[in-house]
Amino acid sequence: MEDLLLYLTNGVFMGATYALVALGVTLIVGIMGVVNFAHGELYVLAGYFSALFAQAMGLDPLSSMLVAVVLVFFFGLVIERTLIRPTYGEEMYSLIITFILYIILQNAYLVIFGPYPNKPPNWVSGASNLFGLFYYGNQRLASFAAAAAVITVFMVVMHKTWLGRVIRSVAMDREMASILGVNTERVNMLSFGLGCVLAACAGVILTPVFPVTPTVGVGISLTAFVVMILGGLGSFTGCIVGGLLLGIVENLGVGYVSSGYKHVFGFVILILVLFFRPTGLFGQKQL
Amino acid sequence: MSLLDVKTISKHFGGVQAINRVSFSVRSGEILGMIGPNGAGKTTLFNLITGAVPPDGGEISFQGGDITGLKPHQTCRKGISRTYQVTRPFGKMTCMENVCVALMENRPDLKGAARRQKAEELLGMTSLAGKEEWLAASLNLIDKKRLELARALGANPKLILLDEVLGGLNSMEMETALELIKSIRDRYEITVVWIEHIMGAIMTVCDRVIVLDQGALICQGSPEEVCRDPLVIRAYLGEQRDA
Amino acid sequence: MQAAGTAKDMKKLLGGESTPWLIVLAGFSFLPLVLGPYWLNSAILGLFYVMMASSWNLLAGFTGQVSFAHAAFAGIGCYTSGILSAKLGLHPLLGLPLGVALAALLSLCLGALCIKMGGIYLSLTTLAFSEIVHIVIQNEYQITRGTMGLKVPFIVGPYSKVTAFYIMLVAAAGIVWLVRWIINADMGLRFRAVLNDETAAQSLGVPVMRVRLTAFVISGAMAGLAGSLYGHYLTLITPHIPSLDMMFHVLAMAVIGGLGTLAGPIVGAFLLEVLSEFVRQFSDKYHVLVFACVALVFARFAPQGLVGLAVDWWKKAMSGGRSA
């Protein structure tokens, strides 16, 4: 029983972070139809930045996180402008380009930051007693709270603010939105940037728990894709539910079956979903 | 003798009933016009006939055989060909190759030089002589429409579905197009179903006309009969028409 | 790819006359006489990449299906014949067809799975498949020896780079010839119709699903062959073969050389292999990064690749003629 609760707790914790990354990818896919293979690399970049600023410049955790996220946001804008926008509509080439970008970033990190894990200092230390059964790291709890907060803010922005409405209108019917006066190009750019921000948030939130290395990015990207498709393309709620579901399944799998095959669970889920219910749990849009 | 029989065909997309129990027949050798306000479901009907979209209910039979639920490449092999409202050329292939694709799939008796010759003939017929080796993407709009038609003819159809071929043409080009459509029926004995907004063309060329409005068939008959029908007039009220 | 404006240009991109190819082939046959072991090894690697890039190009460049499972199929071919020869004593030349068969079979399955999917879904599914293969091979240590590597016998006879070179040359030539034949025959016309516009192709009678599946199986089988031969040349196989890193190399070569052309992947494979040897002499750290940046530049600014650019340049040099 204690084991089960531990796995479930881990699952929910990981699930929240999966949801966060998946939201970013879904946003970009929904608006631009572009699958950003380099998404995970932006997570890693933010993680490195936050570690760098905290260590090298002695900034407090919050500031280093903010600066990291802002930097990645601008980096995302640059990527959109130079690489993504010109290939808009050519699905094959945007796939290839973001794939190559992932390779570039991964190797660049190796060269610039070195192969060893890097992390900023924890925000909180110690552990708390959960359910009266086991101790769970406070940093994990804090990170979970932060992830949940970011997700909530994002959903509020998407559904309740003017900006969110504009973005969703473009996702639903680009032509119509354009006719109604929306500058779709700028929405594209902003959405891409926003997607990168979500990846960056996930990066700065999680790095205190899981130090970043140059190679973790691809796993994060792939997880995001699995969640995106599991939840249903175009559905933010789907990302949240899908993320939690994947996190739980993965951790139960690791706990009860095998840890070497941790990532295989996700991929098998992906293939099953694509085969039996390609629109995912909540999906409405077909790309 | 009816070539194509559509019986109580229905299709919905999400919450919208795009086609609602539509039934009609196409007689062999006729030019049948299909008109109706925008969004009436005309192109959807084409998609249902060719099999690009599966129907929710109803049956379609062609030359006496049931073709309901067949895929587009199968209905094409049976003798139904179509053009698209917004042309879909194989941009990175030459005009010759575009037509050869259709010939290859539907005229297995023609190979190599014989196939190329037939393709040249079709391209000549649609006023594309001399542009055989041009890349389809480099053509202007009207040539793309011509290529679309040549290609659809290359598929060796007994029934051809034309989707708004006259859009964007000037009056001289329209004359040529009308002559071409008539000759498709007269010379090649291909039955034509034709979606069009330009009423003048419909009146002069079509033997019969069917009218769709909001997914339902509201009238069918000769062009004169249809134009006088009060239901048709009401459906078009408030719309701008080219006559 | 607005590279070619006329059929003559398309013919150049698609392989043109036989004579230049035969000359190149003849030229290659003399390489073992002039190259030392280091560069001969490089040439062999180049031939492996030629096989991989050409077969991936068949799928991605000619039917528009950007599959990330290509390296995985090479790995499947490689490990199948490798395990059969190492553990069961089956001669590599007998294990080879089995590796190819398994790769073809799994391609069929994967292709069928993806058949109803569009570009993004297909790419993601192939990516997931690729990762599954990679993880399984890494984890099933008992059978595959994981990252430690599995020792497998040499292709045939005593170990000799020269023998390996000629075998790979024959295989690569075979694959290129087959790709060329497919592209120029009716099937090639079908492939390209599907690449250009699936919906229109289907409405003209092209059995799109069948075409895509055929491309999948053929390219997967070719990758299996390449992987098997490569493994038995290296005599030590590791999970590096079915990996995204390998996939990237193949993709970069096809892209830089020119997707959708026949000569492109060949040019890309050899050029990049030679280049990477030079870069490696200076620093091992940077060579993938350099590659990737070059690939990005091409993907972004010159998707027609080196071969496409060469044809463009040739066209401009010859006349001011009709351009697309």
Tab-separated table of C-alpha atoms in Angstrom, chain C residues 87 126 129 176 185-186 193 262:
chain	number	residue	atom	x	y	z
C	87	LYS	CA	24.752	-17.347	-30.872
C	126	THR	CA	8.196	5.991	-36.438
C	129	PHE	CA	9.108	2.725	-32.834
C	176	VAL	CA	21.017	2.503	-56.127
C	185	ALA	CA	9.399	3.140	-63.944
C	186	ASP	CA	5.670	3.475	-63.555
C	193	ALA	CA	2.111	11.581	-57.606
C	262	LEU	CA	18.793	10.093	-57.205
